[in-house]
Short mmCIF file of C-alpha atoms in Angstrom, two decimals:
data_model
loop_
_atom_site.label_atom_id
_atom_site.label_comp_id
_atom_site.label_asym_id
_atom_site.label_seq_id
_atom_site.Cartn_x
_atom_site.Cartn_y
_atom_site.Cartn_z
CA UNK A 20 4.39 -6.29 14.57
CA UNK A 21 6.50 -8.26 11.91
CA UNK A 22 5.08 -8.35 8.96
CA UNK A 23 4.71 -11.95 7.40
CA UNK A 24 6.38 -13.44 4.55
CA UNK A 25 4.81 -13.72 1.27
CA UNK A 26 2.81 -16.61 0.78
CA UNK A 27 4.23 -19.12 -1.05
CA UNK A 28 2.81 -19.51 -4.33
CA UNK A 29 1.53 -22.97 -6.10
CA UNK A 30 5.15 -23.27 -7.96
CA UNK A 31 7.46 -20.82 -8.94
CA UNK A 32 6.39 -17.96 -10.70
CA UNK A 33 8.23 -17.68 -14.15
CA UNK A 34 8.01 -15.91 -17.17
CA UNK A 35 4.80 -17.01 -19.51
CA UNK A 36 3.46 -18.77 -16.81
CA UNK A 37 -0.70 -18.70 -17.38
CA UNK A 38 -3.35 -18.94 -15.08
CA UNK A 39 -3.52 -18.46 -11.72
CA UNK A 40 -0.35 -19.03 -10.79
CA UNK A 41 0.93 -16.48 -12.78
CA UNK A 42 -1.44 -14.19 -10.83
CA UNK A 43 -0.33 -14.95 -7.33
CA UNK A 44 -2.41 -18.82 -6.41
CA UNK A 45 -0.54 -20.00 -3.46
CA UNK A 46 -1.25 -23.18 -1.29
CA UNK A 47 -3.19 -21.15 1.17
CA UNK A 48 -5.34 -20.19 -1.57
CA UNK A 49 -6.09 -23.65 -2.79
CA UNK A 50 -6.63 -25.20 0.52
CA UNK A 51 -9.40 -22.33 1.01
CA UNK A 52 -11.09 -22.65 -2.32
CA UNK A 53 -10.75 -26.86 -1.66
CA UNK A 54 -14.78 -27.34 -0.43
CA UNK A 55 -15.67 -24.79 -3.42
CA UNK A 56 -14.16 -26.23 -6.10
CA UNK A 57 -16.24 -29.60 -4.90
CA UNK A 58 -19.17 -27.13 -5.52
CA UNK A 59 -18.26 -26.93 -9.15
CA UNK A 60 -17.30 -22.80 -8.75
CA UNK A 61 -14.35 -21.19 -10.71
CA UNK A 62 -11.61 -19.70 -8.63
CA UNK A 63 -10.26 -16.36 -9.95
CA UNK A 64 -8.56 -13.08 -9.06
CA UNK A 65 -10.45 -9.50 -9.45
CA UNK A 66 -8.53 -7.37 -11.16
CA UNK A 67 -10.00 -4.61 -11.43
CA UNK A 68 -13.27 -3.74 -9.76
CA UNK A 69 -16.53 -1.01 -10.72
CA UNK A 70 -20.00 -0.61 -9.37
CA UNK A 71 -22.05 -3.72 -9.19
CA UNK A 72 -19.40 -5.94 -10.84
CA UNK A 73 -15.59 -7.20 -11.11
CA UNK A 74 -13.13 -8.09 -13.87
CA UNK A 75 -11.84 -10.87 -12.80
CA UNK A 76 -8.67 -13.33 -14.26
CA UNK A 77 -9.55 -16.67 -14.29
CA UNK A 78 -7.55 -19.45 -13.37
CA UNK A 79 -6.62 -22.34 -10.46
CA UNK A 80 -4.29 -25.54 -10.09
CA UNK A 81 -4.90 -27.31 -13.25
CA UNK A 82 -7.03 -30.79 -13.03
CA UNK A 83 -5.06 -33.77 -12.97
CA UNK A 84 -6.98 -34.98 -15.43
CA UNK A 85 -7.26 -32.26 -17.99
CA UNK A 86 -3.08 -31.80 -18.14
CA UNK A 87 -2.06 -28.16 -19.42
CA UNK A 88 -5.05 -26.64 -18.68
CA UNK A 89 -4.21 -24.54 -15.84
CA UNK A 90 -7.79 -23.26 -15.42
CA UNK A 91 -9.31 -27.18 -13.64
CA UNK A 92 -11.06 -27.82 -17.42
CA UNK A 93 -13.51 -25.43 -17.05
CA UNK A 94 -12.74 -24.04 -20.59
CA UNK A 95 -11.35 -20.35 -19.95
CA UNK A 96 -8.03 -18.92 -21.07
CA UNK A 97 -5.05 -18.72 -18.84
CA UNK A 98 -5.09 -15.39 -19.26
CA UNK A 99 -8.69 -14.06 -20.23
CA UNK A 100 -10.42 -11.84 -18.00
CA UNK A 101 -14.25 -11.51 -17.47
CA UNK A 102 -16.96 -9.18 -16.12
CA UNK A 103 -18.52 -10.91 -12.99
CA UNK A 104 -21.36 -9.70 -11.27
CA UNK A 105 -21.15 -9.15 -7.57
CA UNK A 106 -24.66 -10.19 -6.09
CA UNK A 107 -26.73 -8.41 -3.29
CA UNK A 108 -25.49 -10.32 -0.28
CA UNK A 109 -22.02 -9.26 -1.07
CA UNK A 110 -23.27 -5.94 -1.44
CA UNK A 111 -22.15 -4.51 2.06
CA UNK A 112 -18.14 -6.28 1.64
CA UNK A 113 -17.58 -6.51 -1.81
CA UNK A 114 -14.60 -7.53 -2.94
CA UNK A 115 -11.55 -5.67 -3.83
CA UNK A 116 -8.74 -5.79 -6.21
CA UNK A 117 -6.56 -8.52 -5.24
CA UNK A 118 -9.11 -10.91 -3.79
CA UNK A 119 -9.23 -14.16 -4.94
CA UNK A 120 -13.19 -15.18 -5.59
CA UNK A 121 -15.11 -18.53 -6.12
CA UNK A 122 -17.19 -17.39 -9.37
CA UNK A 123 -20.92 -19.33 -10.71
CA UNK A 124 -20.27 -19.59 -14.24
CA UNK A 125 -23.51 -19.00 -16.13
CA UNK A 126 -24.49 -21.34 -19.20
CA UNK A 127 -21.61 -20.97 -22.16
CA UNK A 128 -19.29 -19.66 -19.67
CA UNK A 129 -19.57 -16.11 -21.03
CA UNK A 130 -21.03 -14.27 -17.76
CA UNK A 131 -20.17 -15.45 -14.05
CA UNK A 132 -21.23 -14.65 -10.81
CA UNK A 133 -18.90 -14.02 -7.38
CA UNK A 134 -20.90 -16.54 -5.33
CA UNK A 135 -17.86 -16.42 -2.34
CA UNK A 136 -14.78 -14.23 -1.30
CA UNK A 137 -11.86 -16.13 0.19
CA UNK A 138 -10.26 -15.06 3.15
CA UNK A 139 -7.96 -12.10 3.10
CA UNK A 140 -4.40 -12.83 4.36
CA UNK A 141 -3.45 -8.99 3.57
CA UNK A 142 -5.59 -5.88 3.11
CA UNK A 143 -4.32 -2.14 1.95
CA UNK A 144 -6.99 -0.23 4.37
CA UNK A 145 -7.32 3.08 4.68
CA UNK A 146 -9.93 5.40 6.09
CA UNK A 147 -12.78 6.30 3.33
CA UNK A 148 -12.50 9.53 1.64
CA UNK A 149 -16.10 10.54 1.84
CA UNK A 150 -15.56 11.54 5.79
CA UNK A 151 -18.09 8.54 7.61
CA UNK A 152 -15.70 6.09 9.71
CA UNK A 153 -15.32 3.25 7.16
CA UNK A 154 -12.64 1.71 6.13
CA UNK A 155 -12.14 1.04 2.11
CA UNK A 156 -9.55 -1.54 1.05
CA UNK A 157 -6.84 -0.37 -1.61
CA UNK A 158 -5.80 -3.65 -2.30
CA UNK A 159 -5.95 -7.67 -1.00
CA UNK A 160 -3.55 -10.19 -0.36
CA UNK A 161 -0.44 -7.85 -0.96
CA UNK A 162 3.15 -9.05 -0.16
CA UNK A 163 4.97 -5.03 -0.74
CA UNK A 164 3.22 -2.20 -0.34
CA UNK A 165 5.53 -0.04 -2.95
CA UNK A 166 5.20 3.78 -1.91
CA UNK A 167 6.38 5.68 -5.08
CA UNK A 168 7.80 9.07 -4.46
CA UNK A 169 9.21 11.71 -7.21
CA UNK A 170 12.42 12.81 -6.75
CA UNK A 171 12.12 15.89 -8.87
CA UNK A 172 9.85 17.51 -6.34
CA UNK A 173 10.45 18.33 -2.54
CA UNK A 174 9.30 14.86 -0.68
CA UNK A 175 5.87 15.82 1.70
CA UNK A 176 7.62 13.70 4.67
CA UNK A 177 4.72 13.67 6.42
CA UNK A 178 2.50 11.80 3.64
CA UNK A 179 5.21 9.56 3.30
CA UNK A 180 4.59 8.58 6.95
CA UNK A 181 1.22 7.99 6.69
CA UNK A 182 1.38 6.02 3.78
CA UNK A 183 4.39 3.83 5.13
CA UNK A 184 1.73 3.38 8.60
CA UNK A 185 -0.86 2.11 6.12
CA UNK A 186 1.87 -0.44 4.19
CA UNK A 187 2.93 -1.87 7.97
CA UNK A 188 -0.71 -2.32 8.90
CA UNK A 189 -1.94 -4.13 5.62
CA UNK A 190 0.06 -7.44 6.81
CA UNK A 191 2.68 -6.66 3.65
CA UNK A 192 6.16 -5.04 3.51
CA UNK A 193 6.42 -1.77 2.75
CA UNK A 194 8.92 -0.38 0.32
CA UNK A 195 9.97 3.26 -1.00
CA UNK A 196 10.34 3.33 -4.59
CA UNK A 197 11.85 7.24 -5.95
CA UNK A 198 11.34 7.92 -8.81
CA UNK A 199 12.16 10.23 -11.98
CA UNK A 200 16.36 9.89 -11.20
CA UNK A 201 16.55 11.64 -14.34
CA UNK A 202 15.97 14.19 -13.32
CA UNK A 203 18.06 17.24 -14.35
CA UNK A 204 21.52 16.36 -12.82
CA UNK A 205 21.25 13.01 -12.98
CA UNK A 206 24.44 10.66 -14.17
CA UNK A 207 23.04 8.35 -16.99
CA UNK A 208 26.61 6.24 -16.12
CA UNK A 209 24.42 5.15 -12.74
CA UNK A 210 25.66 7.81 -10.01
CA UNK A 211 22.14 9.89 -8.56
CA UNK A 212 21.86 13.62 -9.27
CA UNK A 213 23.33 15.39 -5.76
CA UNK A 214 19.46 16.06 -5.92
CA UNK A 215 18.30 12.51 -6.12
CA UNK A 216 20.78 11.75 -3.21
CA UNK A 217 19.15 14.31 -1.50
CA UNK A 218 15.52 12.79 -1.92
CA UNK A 219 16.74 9.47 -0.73
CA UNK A 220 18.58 10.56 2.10
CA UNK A 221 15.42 12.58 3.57
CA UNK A 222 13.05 9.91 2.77
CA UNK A 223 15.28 7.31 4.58
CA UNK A 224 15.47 9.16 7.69
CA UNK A 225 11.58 8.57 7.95
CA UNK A 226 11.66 5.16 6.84
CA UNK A 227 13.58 2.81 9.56
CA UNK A 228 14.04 -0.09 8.39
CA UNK A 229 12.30 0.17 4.54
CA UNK A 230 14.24 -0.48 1.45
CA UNK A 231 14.51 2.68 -0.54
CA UNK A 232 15.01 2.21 -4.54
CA UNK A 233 16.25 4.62 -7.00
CA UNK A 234 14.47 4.14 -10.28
CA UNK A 235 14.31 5.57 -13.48
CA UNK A 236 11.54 4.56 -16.35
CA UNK A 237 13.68 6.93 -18.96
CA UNK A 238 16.97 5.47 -18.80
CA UNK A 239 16.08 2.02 -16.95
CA UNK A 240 17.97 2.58 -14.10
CA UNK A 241 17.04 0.63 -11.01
CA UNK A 242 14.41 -1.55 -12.66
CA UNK A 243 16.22 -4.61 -12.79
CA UNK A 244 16.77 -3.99 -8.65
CA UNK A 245 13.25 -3.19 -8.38
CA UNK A 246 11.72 -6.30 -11.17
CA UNK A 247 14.03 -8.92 -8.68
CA UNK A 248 12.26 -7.56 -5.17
CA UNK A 249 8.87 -7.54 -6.81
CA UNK A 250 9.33 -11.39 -8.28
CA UNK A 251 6.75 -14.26 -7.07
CA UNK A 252 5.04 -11.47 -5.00
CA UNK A 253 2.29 -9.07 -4.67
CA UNK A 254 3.17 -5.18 -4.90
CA UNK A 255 0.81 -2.59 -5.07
CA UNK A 256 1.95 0.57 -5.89
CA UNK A 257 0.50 4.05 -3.76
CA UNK A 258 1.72 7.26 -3.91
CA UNK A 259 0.08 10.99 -5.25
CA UNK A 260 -0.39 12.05 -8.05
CA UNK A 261 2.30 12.69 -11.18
CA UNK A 262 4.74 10.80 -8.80
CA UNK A 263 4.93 8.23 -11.71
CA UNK A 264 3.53 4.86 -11.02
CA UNK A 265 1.75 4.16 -14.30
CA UNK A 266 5.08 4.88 -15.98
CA UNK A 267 6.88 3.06 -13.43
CA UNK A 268 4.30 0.10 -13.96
CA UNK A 269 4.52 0.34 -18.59
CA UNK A 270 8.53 0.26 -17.64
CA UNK A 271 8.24 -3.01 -15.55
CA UNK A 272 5.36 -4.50 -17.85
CA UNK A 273 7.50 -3.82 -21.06
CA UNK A 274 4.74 -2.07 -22.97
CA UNK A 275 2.29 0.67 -22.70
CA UNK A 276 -0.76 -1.06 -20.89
CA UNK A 277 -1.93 1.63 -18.95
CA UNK A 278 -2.37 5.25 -19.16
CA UNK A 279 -0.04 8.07 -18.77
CA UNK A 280 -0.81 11.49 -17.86
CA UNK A 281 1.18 14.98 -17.96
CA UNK A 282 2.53 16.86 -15.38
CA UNK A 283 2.35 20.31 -14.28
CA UNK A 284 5.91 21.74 -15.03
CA UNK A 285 4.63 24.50 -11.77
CA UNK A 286 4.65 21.98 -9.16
CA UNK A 287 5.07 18.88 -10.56
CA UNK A 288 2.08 17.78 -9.93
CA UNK A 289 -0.40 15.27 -12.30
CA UNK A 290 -3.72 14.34 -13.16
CA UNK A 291 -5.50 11.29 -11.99
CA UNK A 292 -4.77 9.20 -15.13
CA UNK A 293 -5.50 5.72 -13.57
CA UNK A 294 -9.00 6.01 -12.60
CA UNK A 295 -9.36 2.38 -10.62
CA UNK A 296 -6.90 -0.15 -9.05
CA UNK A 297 -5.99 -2.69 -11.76
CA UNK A 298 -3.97 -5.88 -11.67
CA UNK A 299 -1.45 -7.11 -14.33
CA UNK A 300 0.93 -9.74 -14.04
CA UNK A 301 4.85 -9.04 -14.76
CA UNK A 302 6.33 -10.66 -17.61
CA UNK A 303 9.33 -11.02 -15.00
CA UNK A 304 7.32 -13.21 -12.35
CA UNK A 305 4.98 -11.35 -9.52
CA UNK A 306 1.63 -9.57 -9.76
CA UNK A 307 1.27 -5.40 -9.47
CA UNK A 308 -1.75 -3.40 -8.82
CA UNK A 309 -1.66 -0.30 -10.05
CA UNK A 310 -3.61 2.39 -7.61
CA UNK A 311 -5.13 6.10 -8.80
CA UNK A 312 -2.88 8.77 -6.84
CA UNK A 313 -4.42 9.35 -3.38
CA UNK A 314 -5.61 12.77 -2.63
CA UNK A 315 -6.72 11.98 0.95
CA UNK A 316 -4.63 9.52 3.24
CA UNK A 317 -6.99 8.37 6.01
CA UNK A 318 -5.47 6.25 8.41
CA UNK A 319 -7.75 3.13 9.78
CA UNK A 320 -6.79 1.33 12.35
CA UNK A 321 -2.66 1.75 12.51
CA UNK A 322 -1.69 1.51 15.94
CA UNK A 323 0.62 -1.03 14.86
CA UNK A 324 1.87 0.63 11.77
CA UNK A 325 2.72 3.85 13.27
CA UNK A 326 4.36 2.23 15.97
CA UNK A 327 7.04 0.80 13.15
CA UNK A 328 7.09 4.47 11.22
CA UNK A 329 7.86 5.75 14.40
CA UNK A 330 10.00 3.02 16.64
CA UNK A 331 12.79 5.28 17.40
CA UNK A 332 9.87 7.58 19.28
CA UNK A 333 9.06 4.60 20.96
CA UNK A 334 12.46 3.53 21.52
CA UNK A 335 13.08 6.84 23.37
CA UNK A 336 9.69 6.85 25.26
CA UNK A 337 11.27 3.90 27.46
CA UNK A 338 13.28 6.06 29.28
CA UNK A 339 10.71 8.65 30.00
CA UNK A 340 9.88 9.59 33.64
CA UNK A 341 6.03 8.85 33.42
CA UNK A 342 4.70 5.57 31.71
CA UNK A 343 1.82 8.02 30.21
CA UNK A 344 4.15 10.40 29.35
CA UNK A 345 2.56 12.28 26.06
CA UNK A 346 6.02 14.00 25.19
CA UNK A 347 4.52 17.18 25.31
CA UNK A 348 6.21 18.90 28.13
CA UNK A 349 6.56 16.47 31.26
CA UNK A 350 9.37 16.60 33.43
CA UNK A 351 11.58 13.60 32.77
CA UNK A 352 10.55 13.42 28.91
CA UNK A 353 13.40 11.11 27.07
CA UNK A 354 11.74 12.27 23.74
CA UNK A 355 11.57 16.16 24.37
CA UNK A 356 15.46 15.32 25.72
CA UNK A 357 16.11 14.07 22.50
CA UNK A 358 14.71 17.01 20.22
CA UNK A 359 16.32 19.66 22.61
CA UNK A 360 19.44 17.60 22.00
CA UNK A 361 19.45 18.26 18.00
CA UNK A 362 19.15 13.82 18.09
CA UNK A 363 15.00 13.82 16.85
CA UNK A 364 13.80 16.53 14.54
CA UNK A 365 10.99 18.46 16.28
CA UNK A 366 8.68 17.99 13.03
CA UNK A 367 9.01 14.10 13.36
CA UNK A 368 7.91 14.57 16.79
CA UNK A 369 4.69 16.81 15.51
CA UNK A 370 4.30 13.75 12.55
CA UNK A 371 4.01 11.58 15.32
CA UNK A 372 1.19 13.62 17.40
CA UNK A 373 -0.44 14.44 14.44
CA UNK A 374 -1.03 10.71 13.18
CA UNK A 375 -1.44 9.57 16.63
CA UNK A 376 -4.61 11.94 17.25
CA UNK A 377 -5.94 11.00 14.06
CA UNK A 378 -5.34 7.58 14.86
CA UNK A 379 -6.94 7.83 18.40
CA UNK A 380 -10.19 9.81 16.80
CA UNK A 381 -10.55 7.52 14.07
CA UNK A 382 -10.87 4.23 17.00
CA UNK A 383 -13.23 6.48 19.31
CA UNK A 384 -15.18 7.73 16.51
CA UNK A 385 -18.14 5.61 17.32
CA UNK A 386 -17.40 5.38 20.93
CA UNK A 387 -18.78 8.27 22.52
CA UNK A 388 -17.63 8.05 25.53
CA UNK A 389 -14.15 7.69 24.61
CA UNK A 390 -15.07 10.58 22.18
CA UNK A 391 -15.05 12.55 24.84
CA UNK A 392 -12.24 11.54 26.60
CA UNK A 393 -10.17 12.23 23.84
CA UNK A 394 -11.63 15.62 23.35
CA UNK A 395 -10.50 16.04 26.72
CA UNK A 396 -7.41 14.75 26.73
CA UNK A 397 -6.00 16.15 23.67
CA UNK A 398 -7.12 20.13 24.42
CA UNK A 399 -4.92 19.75 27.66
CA UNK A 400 -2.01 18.27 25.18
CA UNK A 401 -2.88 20.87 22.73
CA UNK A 402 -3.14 24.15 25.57
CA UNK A 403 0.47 22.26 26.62
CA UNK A 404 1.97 22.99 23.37
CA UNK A 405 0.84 26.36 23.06
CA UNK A 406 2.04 26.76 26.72
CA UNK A 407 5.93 25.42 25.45
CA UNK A 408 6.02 27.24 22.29
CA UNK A 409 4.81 30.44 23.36
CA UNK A 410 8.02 29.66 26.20
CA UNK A 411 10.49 29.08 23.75
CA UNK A 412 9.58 32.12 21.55
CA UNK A 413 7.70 30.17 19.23
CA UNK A 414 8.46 26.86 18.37
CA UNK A 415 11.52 24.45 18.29
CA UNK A 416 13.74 24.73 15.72
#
C-alpha cells in the first residue's frame, strides 16, 4: 500500500499564518465542511481532547466579505482555542486530536458545541490498552507519523516495528526521528558519536524504505533537516517514554510550551510528562501533535503495514516452495534459506511471527470460528518451532 501524499493545504503554510490554515485546512477539508458552513456551524481543529469535551482551534477560509478575518466573521481569534462539548450522539466515536469538527456556537460565542466530525482522510489506530478489541485513534488526518527513538539507550527493534506497522497503516508516512545525538561521544562540529552511528545503522536495517533523522534539541543539530520535512504537513510524534519528544517538540516550537520530564540515569527511561495528545502549530509552517509515551503498542488492523515493515520477508516468500508456506520449517522455504544463509537475521524473522499472530488474533477476535482456527493453526506453527530449535540445539543464531 502507498501511502498518499499530504493533502494540499488552502495556501501555503508560512510563518504567522492564523487560523485554520495555519493548522492544516486543506481543500478537501473545505469542500467537506461546504453544506455546514451553509448551516451557520464553525469549522475548527481539536487539539487536544478530555472526557466529555475538546479544545478545539478555531478557524476556516476567511469570508469574502469580511477580508482578514480568517475565521468566516464569526468573531474568534486566529489563534484562540476553546472548550467544546462533545454531545451524547457522538458519544460512541468521539473525536480525536487532529479532527477537524463543525462546532454550534452558543450565544456570545464563549461555549460551542461539536454538532459534526468531518471525514477522516488519516487515522493513528492502534489497539486499546484496556485489553477489549477496540481500536483508539492516536491521532487524525496525519501526513508523518514521526517515531522518536533515543539514541543513548539500546533501540527495542521490535517496538520500533510495531510502531513503524501502525505509521504505514494510518494512511501517513512514517519517519524515524533519533534522538539525544549528544550524547556522550558525540561531535558538536556535526559528525554522530560512533554510538549514534550505531543507533541509526540498527534502526535502518528495520526500517526499508523510512527516512531516519539524527537530531539533537541540545546543540540543534538536525532540526533544521527535520523543521523542512515537517513543513505544510501533519506529524505526530510516538515513541516511549524519556525518548524525548516534548523536548524535541519545545526545540521545533522555539519555546517551552509543553512539559518536560527527567530521566532515569539507570535505564534511561522517563515519566509520562505529556499526559494527552496536544496540537500546536510550528512557527516554521506544519502542525505537530505531541503524544504521551506508549506503554502498550497494540496493533489494529495492520495487514498492510506490516507487510511494508516487513517487504523483504515478503520479497523472499515468492520463491518459497508452498504458496502457504508459514516459514517455519517447510521444505523449499526461501525465507528459512535466507536466515540459514546469514542474509535475514533470525530475530526479524521471530518480529515478523510475532506481529503477524497478534495481527491474525486481533482480526479473529470476534470471529469465533476463525478463533479457533487460529488456535489451531498457530499450536502446529508453534510445536514446529519447538520441533526446529530443539534440532538445531536451541535456536538460530
Amino acid at each position: 500500500m502507498t501511502p498518499p501524499a499530504p493533502a494540499a493545504p488552502a495556501g501555503p503554510p508560512r510563518a504567522g499564518q492564523r487560523g485554520a490554515c495555519r493548522y492544516g485546512w486543506t481543500d478537501e477539508a473545505e469542500t467537506a465542511f461546504t453544506a455546514h458552513r451553509a448551516a451557520g456551524l464553525v469549522p475548527a481543529r481539536v487539539a487536544r481532547a478530555h472526557r466529555g469535551g475538546c479544545d478545539v482551534v478555531l478557524g476556516g477560509r476567511h469570508s469574502p466579505t469580511v477580508p482578514g478575518d480568517d475565521n468566516g466573521g464569526y468573531g474568534f481569534g486566529g489563534d484562540e482555542q476553546i472548550r467544546a462539548v462533545v454531545p451524547p450522539n457522538l458519544a460512541g466515536s468521539p473525536p480525536s486530536t487532529g479532527d477537524w469538527v463543525a462546532l454550534r456556537p452558543a450565544a456570545g460565542g464563549t461555549a460551542a458545541t461539536i454538532a459534526h466530525v468531518l471525514p477522516r482522510r488519516s487515522a493513528l489506530v492502534r489497539a486499546a490498552a484496556s485489553g477489549r478489541s477496540d481500536p483508539q485513534v492516536l491521532a487524525a488526518n496525519v501526513d508523518l507519523v514521526a517515531i522518536v527513538v533515543a539514541a543513548d539507550v539500546p533501540p527495542d527493534l521490535g517496538r520500533v516495528e510495531r510502531l513503524l506497522a501502525l505509521g504505514w497503516e494510518s494512511g501517513g508516512t512514517p519517519l524515524i526521528v533519533l534522538t539525544k545525538a549528544d550524547a556522550p561521544g558525540h561531535d558538536p562540529a556535526g559528525a554522530p558519536s560512533p554510538r549514534t552511528a550505531t543507533r541509526h545503522d540498527e534502526i535502518a536495517a528495520v526500517a526499508p524504505g523510512v527516512d531516519v533523522l539524527v537530531t539533537s534539541a541540545v546543540t540543534g543539530a538536525g532540526l533544521d533537516a527535520l523543521a523542512g520535512t515537517l513543513a505544510g504537513a501533519t506529524a505526530v510524534l510516538v515513541g516511549a517514554s524519556g525518548a524525548g519528544k516534548s523536548t524535541l517538540a519545545n526545540a521545533l516550537l522555539g519555546a517551552d510550551l509543553l512539559a518536560v520530564g527527567a530521566v532515569r540515569h539507570t535505564d534511561g527511561k522517563g515519566r509520562h510528562t505529556t499526559v494527552s495528545r496536544e496540537l500546536v502549530a510550528l512557527p516554521t509552517g506544519g502542525v505537530l501533535i505531541d503524544t504521551p509515551g506508549l506503554r502498550a503498542v497494540g496493533l489494529w488492523d495492520a495487514e498492510d503495514g506490516l507487510g511494508h515493515v516487513f517487504a523483504e520477508i515478503d520479497a523472499l516468500a515468492d520463491d518459497c516452495r508452498f504458496a502457504d508456506c508459514g516459514h517455519v520449517s517447510e521444505p523449499g522455504c526461501a525465507v528459512l534459506a535466507a536466515v540459514d544463509a546469514g542474509h535475514l537475521p533470525a530475530r526479524r524473522l521471530d518480529s515478523y511471527h510475532k506481529l503477524l499472530r497478534e495481527q491474525e488474533w486481533m482480526a479473529a477476535r470476534s470471529d469465533a470460528r476463525l478463533r479457533a482456527e487460529r488456535e489451531r493453526r498457530w499450536k502446529e506453527i508453534s510445536r514446529a518451532q519447538r520441533r526446529l530449535y530443539e534440532g538445531r540445539g536451541g535456536g538460530r543464531r
